[in-house]
Coordinates of N, CA and C in Angstrom, one line a residue:
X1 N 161.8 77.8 -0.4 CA 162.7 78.3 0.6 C 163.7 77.2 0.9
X2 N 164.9 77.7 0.8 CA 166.1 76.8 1.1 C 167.3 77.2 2.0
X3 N 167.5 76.3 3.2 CA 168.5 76.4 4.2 C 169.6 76.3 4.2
X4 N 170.1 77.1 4.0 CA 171.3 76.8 3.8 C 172.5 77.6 4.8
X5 N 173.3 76.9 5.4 CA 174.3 77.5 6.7 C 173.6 78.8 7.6
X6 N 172.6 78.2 8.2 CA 171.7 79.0 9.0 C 170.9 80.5 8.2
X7 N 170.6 80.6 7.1 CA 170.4 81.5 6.6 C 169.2 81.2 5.5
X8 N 168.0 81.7 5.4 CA 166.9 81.3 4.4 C 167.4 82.1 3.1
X9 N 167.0 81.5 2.0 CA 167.0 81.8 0.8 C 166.4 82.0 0.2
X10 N 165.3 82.6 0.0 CA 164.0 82.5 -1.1 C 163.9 82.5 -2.6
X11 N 164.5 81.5 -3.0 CA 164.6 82.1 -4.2 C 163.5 82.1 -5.0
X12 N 162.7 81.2 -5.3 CA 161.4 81.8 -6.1 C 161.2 82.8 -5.8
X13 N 160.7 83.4 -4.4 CA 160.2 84.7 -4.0 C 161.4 85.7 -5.1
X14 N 162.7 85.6 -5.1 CA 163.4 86.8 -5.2 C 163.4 86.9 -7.0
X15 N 163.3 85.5 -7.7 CA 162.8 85.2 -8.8 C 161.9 86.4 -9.2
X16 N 160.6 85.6 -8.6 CA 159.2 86.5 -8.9 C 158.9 88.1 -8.5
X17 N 160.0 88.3 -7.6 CA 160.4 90.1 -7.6 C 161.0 90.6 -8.5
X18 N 161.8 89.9 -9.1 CA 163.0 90.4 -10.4 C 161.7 90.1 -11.4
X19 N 161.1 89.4 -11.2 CA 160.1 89.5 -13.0 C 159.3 90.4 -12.9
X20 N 158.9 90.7 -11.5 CA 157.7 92.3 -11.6 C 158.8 93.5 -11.9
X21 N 159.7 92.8 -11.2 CA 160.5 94.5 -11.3 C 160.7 94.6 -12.6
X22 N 161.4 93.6 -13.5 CA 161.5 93.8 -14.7 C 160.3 94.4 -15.5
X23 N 159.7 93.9 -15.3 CA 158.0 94.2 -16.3 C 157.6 95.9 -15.7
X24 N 157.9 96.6 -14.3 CA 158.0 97.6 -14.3 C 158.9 98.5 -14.6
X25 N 159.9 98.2 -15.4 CA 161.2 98.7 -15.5 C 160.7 99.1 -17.0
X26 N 159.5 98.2 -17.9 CA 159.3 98.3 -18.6 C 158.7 99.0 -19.4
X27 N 157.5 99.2 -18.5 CA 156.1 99.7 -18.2 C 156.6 101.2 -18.3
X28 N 157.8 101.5 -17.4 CA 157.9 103.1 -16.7 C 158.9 103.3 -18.2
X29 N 159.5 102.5 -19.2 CA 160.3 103.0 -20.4 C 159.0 103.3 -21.6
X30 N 158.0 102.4 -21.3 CA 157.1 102.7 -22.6 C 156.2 104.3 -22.1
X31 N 156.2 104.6 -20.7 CA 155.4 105.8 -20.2 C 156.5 106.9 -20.8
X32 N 157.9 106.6 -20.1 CA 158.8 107.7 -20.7 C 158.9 107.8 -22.2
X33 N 158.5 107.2 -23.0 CA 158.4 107.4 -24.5 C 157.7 108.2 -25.4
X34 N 156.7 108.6 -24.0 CA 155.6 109.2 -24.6 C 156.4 111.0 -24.4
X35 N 157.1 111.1 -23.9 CA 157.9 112.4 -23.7 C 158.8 112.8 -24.5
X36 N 158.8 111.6 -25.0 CA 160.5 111.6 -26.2 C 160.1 112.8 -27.1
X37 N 161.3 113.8 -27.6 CA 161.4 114.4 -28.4 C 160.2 114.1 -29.8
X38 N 160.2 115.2 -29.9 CA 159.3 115.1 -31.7 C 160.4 113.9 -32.7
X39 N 159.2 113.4 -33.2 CA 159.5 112.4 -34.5 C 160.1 112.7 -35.5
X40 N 159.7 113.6 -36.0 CA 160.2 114.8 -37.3 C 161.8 115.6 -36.8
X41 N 162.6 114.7 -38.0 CA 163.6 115.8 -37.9 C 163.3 117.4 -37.8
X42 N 164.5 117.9 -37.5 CA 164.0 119.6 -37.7 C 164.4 119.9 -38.8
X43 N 165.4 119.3 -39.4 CA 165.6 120.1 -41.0 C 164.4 119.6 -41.7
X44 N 164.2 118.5 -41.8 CA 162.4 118.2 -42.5 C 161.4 119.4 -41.9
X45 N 161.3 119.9 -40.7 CA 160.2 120.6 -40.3 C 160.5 122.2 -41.2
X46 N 161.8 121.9 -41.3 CA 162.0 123.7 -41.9 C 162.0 123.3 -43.0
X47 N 162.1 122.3 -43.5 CA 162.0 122.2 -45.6 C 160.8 122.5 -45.3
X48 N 159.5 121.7 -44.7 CA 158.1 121.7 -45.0 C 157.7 123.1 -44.6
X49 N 158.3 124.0 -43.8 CA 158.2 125.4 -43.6 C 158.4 126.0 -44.6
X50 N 159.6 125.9 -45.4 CA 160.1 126.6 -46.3 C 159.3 126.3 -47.7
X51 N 158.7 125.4 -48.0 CA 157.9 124.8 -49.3 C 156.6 125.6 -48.9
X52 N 156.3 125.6 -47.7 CA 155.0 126.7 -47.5 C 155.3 128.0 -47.5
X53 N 156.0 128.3 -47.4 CA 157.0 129.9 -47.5 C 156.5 130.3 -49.0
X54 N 156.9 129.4 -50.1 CA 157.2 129.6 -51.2 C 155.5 129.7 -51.6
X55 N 155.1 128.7 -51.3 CA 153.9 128.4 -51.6 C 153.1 129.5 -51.7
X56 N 153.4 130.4 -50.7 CA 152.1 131.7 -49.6 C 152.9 133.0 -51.0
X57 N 154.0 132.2 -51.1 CA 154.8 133.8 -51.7 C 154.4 133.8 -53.3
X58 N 154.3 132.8 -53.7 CA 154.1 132.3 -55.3 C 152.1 132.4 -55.6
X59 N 151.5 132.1 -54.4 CA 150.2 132.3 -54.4 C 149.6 134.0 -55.3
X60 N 149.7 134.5 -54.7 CA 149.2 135.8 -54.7 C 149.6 135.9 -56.4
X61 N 150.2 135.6 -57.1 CA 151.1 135.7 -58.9 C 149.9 134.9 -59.4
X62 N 149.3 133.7 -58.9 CA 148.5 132.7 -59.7 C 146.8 133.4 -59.4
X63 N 146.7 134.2 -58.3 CA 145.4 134.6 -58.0 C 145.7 136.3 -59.1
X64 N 146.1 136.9 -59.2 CA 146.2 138.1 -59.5 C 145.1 138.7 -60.7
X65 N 145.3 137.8 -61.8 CA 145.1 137.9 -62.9 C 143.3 137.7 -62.9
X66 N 143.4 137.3 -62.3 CA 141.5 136.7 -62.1 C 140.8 137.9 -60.9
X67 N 141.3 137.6 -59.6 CA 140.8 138.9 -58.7 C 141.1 140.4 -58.6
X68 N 142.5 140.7 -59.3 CA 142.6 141.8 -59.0 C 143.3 142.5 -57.9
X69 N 142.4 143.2 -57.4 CA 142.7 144.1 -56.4 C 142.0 142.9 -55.0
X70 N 141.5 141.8 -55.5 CA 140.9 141.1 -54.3 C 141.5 140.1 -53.8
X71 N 142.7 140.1 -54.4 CA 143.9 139.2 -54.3 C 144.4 138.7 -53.1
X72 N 144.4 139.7 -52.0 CA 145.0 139.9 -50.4 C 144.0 138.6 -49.7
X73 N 142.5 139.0 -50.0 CA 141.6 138.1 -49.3 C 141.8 136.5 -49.3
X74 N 142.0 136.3 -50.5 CA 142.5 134.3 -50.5 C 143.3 134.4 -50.1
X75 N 144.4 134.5 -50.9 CA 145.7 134.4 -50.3 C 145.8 134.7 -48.5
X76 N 145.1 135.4 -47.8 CA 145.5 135.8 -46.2 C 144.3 134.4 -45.4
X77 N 143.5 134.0 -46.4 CA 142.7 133.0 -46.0 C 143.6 131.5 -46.0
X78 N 144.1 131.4 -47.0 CA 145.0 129.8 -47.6 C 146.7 130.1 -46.7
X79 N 146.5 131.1 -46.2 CA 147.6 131.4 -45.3 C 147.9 131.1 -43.7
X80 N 146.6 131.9 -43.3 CA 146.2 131.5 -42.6 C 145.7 129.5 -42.0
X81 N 145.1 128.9 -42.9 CA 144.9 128.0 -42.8 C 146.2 127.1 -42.8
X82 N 147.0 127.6 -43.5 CA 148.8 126.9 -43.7 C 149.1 127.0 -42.4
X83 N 149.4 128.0 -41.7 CA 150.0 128.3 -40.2 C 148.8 127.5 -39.4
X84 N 148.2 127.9 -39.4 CA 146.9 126.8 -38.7 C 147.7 125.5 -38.3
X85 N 147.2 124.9 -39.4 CA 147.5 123.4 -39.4 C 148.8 123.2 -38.9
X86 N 149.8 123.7 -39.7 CA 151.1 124.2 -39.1 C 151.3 123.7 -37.6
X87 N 150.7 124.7 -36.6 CA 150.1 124.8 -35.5 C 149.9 123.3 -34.5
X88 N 148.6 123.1 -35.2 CA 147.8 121.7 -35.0 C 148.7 120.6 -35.3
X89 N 149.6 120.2 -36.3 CA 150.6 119.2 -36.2 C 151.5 119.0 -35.2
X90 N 151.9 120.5 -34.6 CA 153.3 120.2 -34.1 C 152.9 119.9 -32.9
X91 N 151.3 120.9 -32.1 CA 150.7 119.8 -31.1 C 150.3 118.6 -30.7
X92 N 150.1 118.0 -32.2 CA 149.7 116.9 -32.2 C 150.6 115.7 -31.6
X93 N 151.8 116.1 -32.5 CA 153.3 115.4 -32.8 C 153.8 115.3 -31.4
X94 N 153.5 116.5 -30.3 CA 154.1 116.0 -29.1 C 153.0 116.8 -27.7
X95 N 151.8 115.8 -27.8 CA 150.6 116.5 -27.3 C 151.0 115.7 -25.5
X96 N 152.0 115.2 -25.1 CA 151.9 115.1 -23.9 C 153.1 115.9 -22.9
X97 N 153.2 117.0 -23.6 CA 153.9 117.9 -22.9 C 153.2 118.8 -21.3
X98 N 154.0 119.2 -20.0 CA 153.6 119.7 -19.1 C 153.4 121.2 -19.3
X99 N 152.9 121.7 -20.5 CA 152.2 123.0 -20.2 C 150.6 122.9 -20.1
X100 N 149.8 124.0 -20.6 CA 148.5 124.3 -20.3 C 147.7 123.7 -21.3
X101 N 148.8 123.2 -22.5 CA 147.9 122.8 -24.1 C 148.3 121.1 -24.0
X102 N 148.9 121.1 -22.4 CA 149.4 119.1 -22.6 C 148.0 118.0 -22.3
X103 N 148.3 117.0 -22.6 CA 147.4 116.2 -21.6 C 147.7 115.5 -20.7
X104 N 147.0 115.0 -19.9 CA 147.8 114.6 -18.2 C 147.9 113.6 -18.8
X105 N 149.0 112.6 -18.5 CA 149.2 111.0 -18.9 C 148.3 110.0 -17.4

């Protein structure tokens, strides 16, 4: 503490407030990060959409010849599981959102 023309000055004290404050200024940018937008561009997410498009659409031509008429069953099974995971990534990718499927931070 230093006197100076009738007036106290703390400066360590005001020091050691500016270092907490900074380190919380810091703290609350790494918390807010966790909010940030998805990682994955969106045109990346619609190419990998679109290459599963193709995928589900070209499937059923490679199953035909062997199943037959039982063709619908895999194919709606390996389709299913495509949308699935589908699903499960994009939760994954941004699982701290404020609806019912978020988690509390």
């Amino acid at each position: 503490i230093q006197r100076r023309g009738g007036r106290f000055q703390m400066v360590h004290y005001a020091l050691a407030v500016d270092a907490q404050l900074t380190q919380l200024s810091r703290d609350f940018e790494a918390i807010e990060s966790l909010h940030a937008p998805p990682r994955v561009p969106t045109l990346f997410h619609y190419y990998m959409v679109g290459l599963a498009v193709i995928y589900m659409l070209m499937l059923p031509l490679e199953f035909l010849p062997a199943l037959g008429l039982y063709t619908p069953l895999p194919v709606l099974c390996v389709a299913c599981f495509i949308v699935a995971s589908d699903e499960v990534a994009r939760d994954m990718e941004v699982s701290f959102r404020g609806n019912a499927n978020g988690v509390d931070l």
